[in-house]
């Protein structure tokens, strides 16, 4: 899988590559300059050696014959390799004296004062004023190449070791430099319908402050839109419930007064109004879910909310004596979730469990540190049916009254709360029943 592009990675690779290339180019120029300097030093060394040896060799030759002069140095024990070799030659080119490692054949260099060079040696020739003696000092070109290579390695290996160290240093510097961008990114990433706190501009560099200011302006506009939508939802709930409740009350009174021949028709009107009331309530809950009221800026203990909802439903004819709460001592569930949104989730789960289970059967509510589980005694549902229950206006194989919106509303709210909704049948540890688990 390809990794997502990263500014930090791009900067580190780019800066490291540029620095490494510059170092290598600088090293190449350094090696070239070093070779020239080495050549000058070596040339100066063999020239100075030849000029210093010439008077000494002439004085030495004055007290011996030519044969002894040539033979005596060769008798010295060989211990170390000579870096400089020399030959003393007469006017006729004959070798009169030579160093231990010097070749037996004359150097391929003319008997003229100055430098000369062949494929293997750099040679300097020095001679007496009358031209009777010449000394030729030779330096092997292999020695010079070896010195250049060792000098180049002395430059290359430190640079090779510095490249990883530079990568680490560049990573640290880039991360420190880009840390305000990452902080701003993370801060913006937390903004949603429940977190509208403005982005803090105080600690940001001047380059990032316009971005934070624009985000805050957008959050202000979004906050105003959401507040307007929430107010509209609340007002609509009040305006819709009142006439429906009034019409239902009048219908129930009318049902008590009409003759028996009209009771069936009036009863049908009553049931239709009750269904309309439930549908209007679910649609308003769905509207609130779409408005994004699930999360909050502050943490709230949700256990008291659960208790209030269970108590409220337990007073109704549908839930009287049927709901059993299982919770540990000192139970708490603190989350950044709005209490009214959690209450809607719990109410829908309980109503769904009560409506779609045999009359009088119990509904168990299990409360834990990570969420709740609601279990009833309904018939076992197959997997395709379970998968479709969270879609809007979708119901299972039941004759009970309902709109098919309850679990869809629960799923929408739970997604806003960064939680998960899991439906299971049969329930955990049972042979039958239905279980709805909300993990927060």
Short mmCIF file of C-alpha atoms in Angstrom, two decimals:
data_model
loop_
_atom_site.label_atom_id
_atom_site.label_comp_id
_atom_site.label_asym_id
_atom_site.label_seq_id
_atom_site.Cartn_x
_atom_site.Cartn_y
_atom_site.Cartn_z
CA UNK A 1 0.00 0.00 0.00
CA UNK A 2 1.20 3.49 -0.84
CA UNK A 3 1.78 5.86 2.06
CA UNK A 4 -0.05 9.14 2.05
CA UNK A 5 2.13 12.11 1.05
CA UNK A 6 3.69 13.91 4.01
CA UNK A 7 5.19 17.41 4.09
CA UNK A 8 7.68 16.29 6.72
CA UNK A 9 8.85 13.33 4.62
CA UNK A 10 9.15 15.46 1.48
CA UNK A 11 11.12 18.17 3.27
CA UNK A 12 13.47 15.69 4.93
CA UNK A 13 14.14 13.83 1.67
CA UNK A 14 14.60 17.04 -0.32
CA UNK A 15 16.88 18.78 2.20
CA UNK A 16 18.94 15.64 2.84
CA UNK A 17 19.36 15.00 -0.89
CA UNK A 18 20.45 18.58 -1.59
CA UNK A 19 22.88 18.62 1.34
CA UNK A 20 24.32 15.21 0.39
CA UNK A 21 24.80 16.27 -3.25
CA UNK A 22 26.49 19.52 -2.19
CA UNK A 23 28.77 17.62 0.20
CA UNK A 24 29.74 15.10 -2.49
CA UNK A 25 30.44 17.86 -5.03
CA UNK A 26 32.48 19.75 -2.46
CA UNK A 27 34.36 16.55 -1.63
CA UNK A 28 35.11 16.01 -5.35
CA UNK A 29 36.54 19.50 -5.69
CA UNK A 30 38.46 18.99 -2.44
CA UNK A 31 40.04 15.79 -3.75
CA UNK A 32 41.11 17.52 -6.98
CA UNK A 33 42.67 20.40 -5.06
CA UNK A 34 44.26 17.94 -2.64
CA UNK A 35 45.85 16.03 -5.55
CA UNK A 36 47.40 19.25 -6.89
CA UNK A 37 48.69 20.17 -3.44
CA UNK A 38 50.06 16.67 -2.90
CA UNK A 39 51.86 16.87 -6.27
CA UNK A 40 53.46 20.14 -5.26
CA UNK A 41 54.50 18.72 -1.89
CA UNK A 42 55.92 15.54 -3.42
CA UNK A 43 57.77 17.50 -6.14
CA UNK A 44 59.19 19.81 -3.53
CA UNK A 45 60.28 16.79 -1.47
CA UNK A 46 62.14 14.99 -4.25
CA UNK A 47 63.75 18.25 -5.41
CA UNK A 48 64.97 19.08 -1.91
CA UNK A 49 66.17 15.51 -1.42
CA UNK A 50 68.16 15.56 -4.66
CA UNK A 51 69.77 18.92 -3.90
CA UNK A 52 70.73 17.87 -0.38
CA UNK A 53 72.09 14.48 -1.46
CA UNK A 54 74.20 15.79 -4.35
CA UNK A 55 77.09 17.37 -2.32
CA UNK A 56 77.07 14.48 0.16
CA UNK A 57 77.28 11.90 -2.61
CA UNK A 58 80.07 13.81 -4.41
CA UNK A 59 82.14 13.95 -1.21
CA UNK A 60 81.53 10.26 -0.65
CA UNK A 61 82.51 9.35 -4.20
CA UNK A 62 85.73 11.31 -3.95
CA UNK A 63 87.19 8.81 -1.46
CA UNK A 64 86.28 5.54 -3.29
CA UNK A 65 86.45 3.99 -6.64
CA UNK A 66 83.40 3.58 -8.82
CA UNK A 67 82.98 -0.15 -8.20
CA UNK A 68 82.96 0.27 -4.44
CA UNK A 69 80.58 3.17 -4.70
CA UNK A 70 78.06 1.17 -6.64
CA UNK A 71 78.40 -1.95 -4.54
CA UNK A 72 78.43 -0.56 -1.00
CA UNK A 73 74.82 0.70 -0.71
CA UNK A 74 73.50 -2.57 -2.13
CA UNK A 75 74.98 -4.45 0.83
CA UNK A 76 72.71 -2.70 3.36
CA UNK A 77 69.99 -4.86 4.90
CA UNK A 78 66.54 -4.29 3.46
CA UNK A 79 64.03 -3.53 6.18
CA UNK A 80 61.43 -1.04 4.97
CA UNK A 81 60.23 -0.09 1.53
CA UNK A 82 61.84 3.08 0.17
CA UNK A 83 59.39 5.72 -0.97
CA UNK A 84 62.15 7.72 -2.72
CA UNK A 85 64.92 6.02 -4.74
CA UNK A 86 67.92 7.62 -6.36
CA UNK A 87 70.71 6.97 -8.80
CA UNK A 88 74.05 8.82 -9.12
CA UNK A 89 75.21 8.89 -12.70
CA UNK A 90 78.32 10.11 -14.40
CA UNK A 91 78.67 12.31 -17.48
CA UNK A 92 78.39 9.26 -19.69
CA UNK A 93 75.16 8.09 -18.00
CA UNK A 94 76.73 5.20 -16.12
CA UNK A 95 75.27 4.48 -12.66
CA UNK A 96 77.88 5.22 -9.99
CA UNK A 97 75.73 4.88 -6.92
CA UNK A 98 72.11 3.96 -6.23
CA UNK A 99 69.75 3.42 -3.33
CA UNK A 100 68.71 -0.02 -2.21
CA UNK A 101 65.37 -0.20 -4.12
CA UNK A 102 66.51 1.72 -7.16
CA UNK A 103 66.45 -0.25 -10.44
CA UNK A 104 69.71 -1.56 -11.89
CA UNK A 105 68.95 0.14 -15.22
CA UNK A 106 69.29 3.92 -15.50
CA UNK A 107 66.13 5.95 -15.07
CA UNK A 108 64.49 6.82 -18.41
CA UNK A 109 65.15 10.49 -17.83
CA UNK A 110 67.62 12.84 -19.55
CA UNK A 111 70.69 14.11 -17.71
CA UNK A 112 69.29 17.62 -17.46
CA UNK A 113 68.42 19.54 -14.32
CA UNK A 114 64.64 19.52 -13.79
CA UNK A 115 61.58 17.27 -13.61
CA UNK A 116 60.61 14.46 -15.91
CA UNK A 117 57.98 11.75 -15.74
CA UNK A 118 57.18 8.37 -17.23
CA UNK A 119 54.33 5.89 -16.65
CA UNK A 120 55.61 4.80 -13.26
CA UNK A 121 57.79 7.52 -11.71
CA UNK A 122 58.20 11.24 -11.23
CA UNK A 123 61.94 12.04 -11.46
CA UNK A 124 64.01 15.07 -10.53
CA UNK A 125 67.56 15.45 -11.83
CA UNK A 126 70.19 17.61 -10.12
CA UNK A 127 73.83 17.95 -11.30
CA UNK A 128 77.16 19.55 -10.54
CA UNK A 129 78.14 22.80 -12.17
CA UNK A 130 80.64 21.12 -14.49
CA UNK A 131 78.19 18.33 -15.42
CA UNK A 132 80.44 15.52 -14.22
CA UNK A 133 77.89 14.04 -11.81
CA UNK A 134 74.11 13.86 -11.76
CA UNK A 135 71.74 12.56 -9.11
CA UNK A 136 68.25 11.50 -10.06
CA UNK A 137 65.62 11.05 -7.30
CA UNK A 138 62.44 9.21 -8.31
CA UNK A 139 59.07 9.02 -6.59
CA UNK A 140 56.67 6.26 -7.64
CA UNK A 141 53.32 7.48 -8.99
CA UNK A 142 51.67 4.61 -7.07
CA UNK A 143 52.69 6.35 -3.85
CA UNK A 144 50.97 9.52 -4.98
CA UNK A 145 47.81 7.68 -6.03
CA UNK A 146 47.76 5.84 -2.71
CA UNK A 147 48.06 9.13 -0.82
CA UNK A 148 45.26 10.68 -2.89
CA UNK A 149 42.98 7.67 -2.32
CA UNK A 150 43.63 7.65 1.42
CA UNK A 151 43.02 11.37 1.60
CA UNK A 152 39.78 10.97 -0.36
CA UNK A 153 38.63 8.19 1.96
CA UNK A 154 39.46 10.40 4.92
CA UNK A 155 37.00 12.92 3.47
CA UNK A 156 34.37 10.43 2.26
CA UNK A 157 33.84 8.28 5.37
CA UNK A 158 33.13 11.21 7.73
CA UNK A 159 30.64 12.56 5.19
CA UNK A 160 29.10 9.09 4.88
CA UNK A 161 28.67 9.00 8.66
CA UNK A 162 27.33 12.55 8.76
CA UNK A 163 24.50 11.86 6.30
CA UNK A 164 22.42 9.71 8.74
CA UNK A 165 23.18 12.18 11.52
CA UNK A 166 22.05 14.98 9.21
CA UNK A 167 18.83 13.10 8.43
CA UNK A 168 18.05 12.81 12.16
CA UNK A 169 18.91 16.47 12.75
CA UNK A 170 16.81 17.58 9.77
CA UNK A 171 13.87 15.45 10.93
CA UNK A 172 14.02 17.04 14.38
CA UNK A 173 14.32 20.56 12.98
CA UNK A 174 11.53 20.03 10.43
CA UNK A 175 9.21 18.52 13.04
CA UNK A 176 9.88 21.39 15.43
CA UNK A 177 9.25 23.87 12.62
CA UNK A 178 6.07 22.14 11.43
CA UNK A 179 4.69 21.40 14.90
CA UNK A 180 2.41 24.50 14.83
CA UNK A 181 0.93 23.22 11.54
CA UNK A 182 0.29 19.79 13.06
CA UNK A 183 -1.27 21.39 16.14
CA UNK A 184 -3.54 23.53 13.97
CA UNK A 185 -4.46 20.48 11.88
CA UNK A 186 -5.37 18.45 14.97
CA UNK A 187 -7.34 21.34 16.43
CA UNK A 188 -9.32 21.81 13.23
CA UNK A 189 -9.86 18.04 12.98
CA UNK A 190 -11.77 18.05 16.30
CA UNK A 191 -14.32 20.57 15.09
CA UNK A 192 -17.78 19.20 14.38
CA UNK A 193 -21.38 19.87 15.28
CA UNK A 194 -20.69 19.48 18.99
CA UNK A 195 -17.27 21.15 19.24
CA UNK A 196 -17.39 24.72 18.01
CA UNK A 197 -14.68 26.14 20.28
CA UNK A 198 -12.64 28.72 18.31
CA UNK A 199 -9.11 27.83 17.28
CA UNK A 200 -6.50 29.45 19.53
CA UNK A 201 -4.53 31.95 17.45
CA UNK A 202 -2.22 33.20 20.20
CA UNK A 203 0.51 30.55 19.89
CA UNK A 204 0.52 30.30 16.09
CA UNK A 205 3.18 31.79 13.77
CA UNK A 206 2.14 34.78 11.70
CA UNK A 207 1.94 32.59 8.57
CA UNK A 208 -0.78 30.40 10.12
CA UNK A 209 -2.89 33.06 11.83
CA UNK A 210 -4.91 33.93 8.70
CA UNK A 211 -5.87 30.24 8.39
CA UNK A 212 -6.96 30.08 12.04
CA UNK A 213 -8.88 33.34 11.65
CA UNK A 214 -10.72 32.03 8.59
CA UNK A 215 -11.56 28.77 10.39
CA UNK A 216 -12.93 30.71 13.37
CA UNK A 217 -15.11 32.84 11.09
CA UNK A 218 -16.43 29.66 9.46
CA UNK A 219 -17.09 28.12 12.88
CA UNK A 220 -19.03 31.22 13.92
CA UNK A 221 -21.24 30.98 10.86
CA UNK A 222 -21.70 27.23 11.31
CA UNK A 223 -22.53 27.70 15.00
CA UNK A 224 -25.17 30.26 14.11
CA UNK A 225 -26.69 27.96 11.47
CA UNK A 226 -26.80 24.98 13.86
CA UNK A 227 -28.34 27.06 16.65
CA UNK A 228 -30.97 28.32 14.24
CA UNK A 229 -31.72 24.77 13.12
CA UNK A 230 -31.96 23.54 16.70
CA UNK A 231 -34.32 26.35 17.62
CA UNK A 232 -36.43 25.55 14.58
CA UNK A 233 -36.51 21.87 15.57
CA UNK A 234 -37.55 22.68 19.14
CA UNK A 235 -40.25 25.11 18.01
CA UNK A 236 -41.49 22.65 15.41
CA UNK A 237 -41.72 19.91 18.03
CA UNK A 238 -43.82 22.14 20.25
CA UNK A 239 -46.03 23.35 17.40
CA UNK A 240 -46.64 19.84 16.06
CA UNK A 241 -47.22 18.09 19.35
CA UNK A 242 -49.81 20.55 20.57
CA UNK A 243 -52.36 20.23 17.72
CA UNK A 244 -51.86 16.46 17.43
CA UNK A 245 -52.35 16.04 21.18
CA UNK A 246 -55.44 18.29 21.05
CA UNK A 247 -56.96 16.38 18.14
CA UNK A 248 -56.25 13.07 19.88
CA UNK A 249 -57.90 14.27 23.09
CA UNK A 250 -60.98 15.44 21.22
CA UNK A 251 -61.13 12.13 19.35
CA UNK A 252 -60.94 10.13 22.57
CA UNK A 253 -63.72 12.27 24.07
CA UNK A 254 -65.77 11.83 20.92
CA UNK A 255 -65.23 8.07 21.10
CA UNK A 256 -66.89 8.04 24.52
CA UNK A 257 -69.93 9.97 23.26
CA UNK A 258 -70.73 8.53 19.82
CA UNK A 259 -73.17 5.66 19.39
CA UNK A 260 -71.74 2.14 19.07
CA UNK A 261 -72.31 2.15 15.32
CA UNK A 262 -69.66 4.88 14.91
CA UNK A 263 -67.16 3.66 17.50
CA UNK A 264 -65.11 1.66 15.00
CA UNK A 265 -64.62 4.62 12.70
CA UNK A 266 -63.74 6.99 15.55
CA UNK A 267 -61.35 4.35 16.96
CA UNK A 268 -59.60 4.22 13.59
CA UNK A 269 -59.18 7.99 13.72
CA UNK A 270 -57.73 7.69 17.23
CA UNK A 271 -55.18 5.08 16.13
CA UNK A 272 -54.23 7.17 13.09
CA UNK A 273 -53.63 10.23 15.28
CA UNK A 274 -51.54 8.18 17.70
CA UNK A 275 -49.45 6.87 14.80
CA UNK A 276 -49.13 10.42 13.44
CA UNK A 277 -47.96 11.64 16.84
CA UNK A 278 -45.31 8.90 17.09
CA UNK A 279 -44.19 9.50 13.51
CA UNK A 280 -43.91 13.27 14.10
CA UNK A 281 -41.83 12.64 17.22
CA UNK A 282 -39.49 10.27 15.35
CA UNK A 283 -39.11 12.69 12.46
CA UNK A 284 -38.22 15.48 14.87
CA UNK A 285 -35.69 13.20 16.55
CA UNK A 286 -34.24 12.39 13.14
CA UNK A 287 -34.05 16.10 12.39
CA UNK A 288 -32.14 16.66 15.64
CA UNK A 289 -29.81 13.82 14.75
CA UNK A 290 -29.13 15.36 11.35
CA UNK A 291 -28.45 18.70 13.08
CA UNK A 292 -25.45 17.07 14.81
CA UNK A 293 -26.32 17.50 18.50
CA UNK A 294 -24.67 14.25 19.58
CA UNK A 295 -21.41 15.52 21.10
CA UNK A 296 -20.64 18.23 23.62
CA UNK A 297 -17.64 20.28 24.70
CA UNK A 298 -17.90 19.03 28.29
CA UNK A 299 -18.00 15.56 29.81
CA UNK A 300 -21.27 14.34 31.30
CA UNK A 301 -22.04 11.31 33.46
CA UNK A 302 -24.62 9.42 31.38
CA UNK A 303 -25.75 6.96 34.08
CA UNK A 304 -28.26 9.39 35.68
CA UNK A 305 -29.68 10.05 32.20
CA UNK A 306 -30.25 6.32 31.73
CA UNK A 307 -31.99 6.08 35.09
CA UNK A 308 -34.32 8.98 34.32
CA UNK A 309 -35.34 7.51 30.94
CA UNK A 310 -35.98 4.04 32.44
CA UNK A 311 -38.05 5.58 35.22
CA UNK A 312 -40.07 7.65 32.76
CA UNK A 313 -40.83 4.72 30.45
CA UNK A 314 -41.57 2.51 33.49
CA UNK A 315 -44.47 4.79 34.39
CA UNK A 316 -46.12 4.20 30.99
CA UNK A 317 -48.50 1.37 30.21
CA UNK A 318 -45.96 -0.08 27.74
CA UNK A 319 -43.03 -0.34 30.17
CA UNK A 320 -44.62 -0.74 33.59
CA UNK A 321 -42.73 -3.42 35.56
CA UNK A 322 -40.91 -4.76 32.52
CA UNK A 323 -37.50 -3.04 32.53
CA UNK A 324 -34.67 -4.44 34.67
CA UNK A 325 -31.44 -2.42 35.01
CA UNK A 326 -28.17 -4.28 35.64
CA UNK A 327 -25.43 -1.88 36.75
CA UNK A 328 -22.39 -2.19 39.07
CA UNK A 329 -22.14 -0.18 42.27
CA UNK A 330 -20.93 3.35 41.69
CA UNK A 331 -21.54 3.04 37.95
CA UNK A 332 -20.37 6.00 35.87
CA UNK A 333 -20.00 6.63 32.15
CA UNK A 334 -18.43 10.02 31.46
CA UNK A 335 -18.30 11.10 27.84
CA UNK A 336 -18.42 14.32 25.82
CA UNK A 337 -22.01 13.58 24.82
CA UNK A 338 -25.11 15.76 25.16
CA UNK A 339 -27.52 14.30 27.73
CA UNK A 340 -30.61 14.90 25.54
CA UNK A 341 -28.98 13.04 22.63
CA UNK A 342 -28.12 10.07 24.86
CA UNK A 343 -31.67 10.12 26.24
CA UNK A 344 -33.07 9.86 22.70
CA UNK A 345 -30.79 6.85 22.03
CA UNK A 346 -31.86 5.07 25.22
CA UNK A 347 -35.56 5.82 24.72
CA UNK A 348 -35.55 4.46 21.17
CA UNK A 349 -33.71 1.30 22.21
CA UNK A 350 -36.11 0.65 25.09
CA UNK A 351 -39.24 1.38 23.07
CA UNK A 352 -37.99 -0.87 20.28
CA UNK A 353 -37.30 -3.69 22.78
CA UNK A 354 -40.67 -3.29 24.53
CA UNK A 355 -42.78 -3.04 21.39
CA UNK A 356 -41.15 -5.98 19.61
CA UNK A 357 -41.28 -8.50 22.46
CA UNK A 358 -44.17 -10.57 23.88
CA UNK A 359 -46.56 -8.58 26.13
CA UNK A 360 -45.46 -8.69 29.75
CA UNK A 361 -41.98 -10.05 28.95
CA UNK A 362 -38.97 -8.44 30.57
CA UNK A 363 -36.35 -6.17 28.98
CA UNK A 364 -32.84 -6.25 30.47
CA UNK A 365 -30.57 -3.21 30.35
CA UNK A 366 -26.88 -3.91 31.03
CA UNK A 367 -24.82 -0.83 31.89
CA UNK A 368 -21.01 -0.91 31.70
CA UNK A 369 -17.97 1.34 31.50
CA UNK A 370 -18.08 1.37 27.71
CA UNK A 371 -21.82 1.59 26.95
CA UNK A 372 -25.14 -0.23 27.31
CA UNK A 373 -26.82 -3.41 26.08
CA UNK A 374 -30.60 -3.75 25.73
CA UNK A 375 -31.93 -7.33 25.47
CA UNK A 376 -35.53 -8.53 24.97
CA UNK A 377 -37.24 -11.89 24.37
CA UNK A 378 -38.25 -11.50 20.74
CA UNK A 379 -38.06 -14.18 18.08
CA UNK A 380 -34.66 -14.88 16.50
CA UNK A 381 -33.93 -12.75 13.42
CA UNK A 382 -31.72 -13.80 10.53
CA UNK A 383 -28.64 -11.83 9.46
CA UNK A 384 -30.15 -10.18 6.34
CA UNK A 385 -32.99 -8.85 8.47
CA UNK A 386 -30.58 -7.59 11.15
CA UNK A 387 -28.48 -5.81 8.53
CA UNK A 388 -31.49 -3.86 7.26
CA UNK A 389 -32.97 -2.74 10.59
CA UNK A 390 -30.85 0.44 10.78
CA UNK A 391 -32.17 1.74 7.43
CA UNK A 392 -34.95 4.30 7.53
CA UNK A 393 -38.54 3.04 7.44
CA UNK A 394 -37.31 -0.57 7.52
CA UNK A 395 -38.97 -3.00 9.93
CA UNK A 396 -38.54 -6.67 10.74
CA UNK A 397 -41.20 -9.42 10.53
CA UNK A 398 -43.52 -8.00 13.22
CA UNK A 399 -47.12 -6.89 13.56
CA UNK A 400 -46.37 -4.36 16.29
CA UNK A 401 -46.95 -0.67 15.69
CA UNK A 402 -43.94 1.37 14.68
CA UNK A 403 -42.45 3.73 12.13
CA UNK A 404 -39.19 1.93 11.24
CA UNK A 405 -37.10 4.95 12.32
CA UNK A 406 -36.03 4.11 15.88
CA UNK A 407 -32.84 2.14 15.18
CA UNK A 408 -31.96 4.46 12.30
CA UNK A 409 -32.09 7.41 14.72
CA UNK A 410 -29.96 5.48 17.23
CA UNK A 411 -27.33 4.67 14.59
CA UNK A 412 -27.12 8.31 13.46
CA UNK A 413 -26.62 9.59 17.01
CA UNK A 414 -24.11 6.87 17.91
CA UNK A 415 -22.01 7.71 14.84
CA UNK A 416 -21.89 11.35 15.99
CA UNK A 417 -20.76 10.14 19.42
CA UNK A 418 -17.84 8.23 17.83
CA UNK A 419 -19.42 5.00 19.03
CA UNK A 420 -20.78 1.84 17.44
CA UNK A 421 -24.16 0.08 17.31
CA UNK A 422 -24.18 -3.73 17.14
CA UNK A 423 -27.36 -5.77 16.61
CA UNK A 424 -27.38 -9.45 17.49
CA UNK A 425 -29.94 -12.26 17.48
CA UNK A 426 -30.01 -14.49 19.43
CA UNK A 427 -28.80 -12.34 22.33
CA UNK A 428 -25.49 -13.02 24.06
CA UNK A 429 -25.76 -16.06 26.32
CA UNK A 430 -29.33 -16.86 25.25
CA UNK A 431 -31.03 -19.19 22.81
CA UNK A 432 -33.31 -16.47 21.52
CA UNK A 433 -34.09 -12.80 21.85
CA UNK A 434 -32.69 -9.63 20.34
CA UNK A 435 -29.76 -7.52 21.58
CA UNK A 436 -28.77 -3.96 20.73
CA UNK A 437 -25.34 -2.92 22.07
CA UNK A 438 -24.09 0.67 22.02
CA UNK A 439 -20.34 1.09 22.62
CA UNK A 440 -19.12 4.62 23.36
#
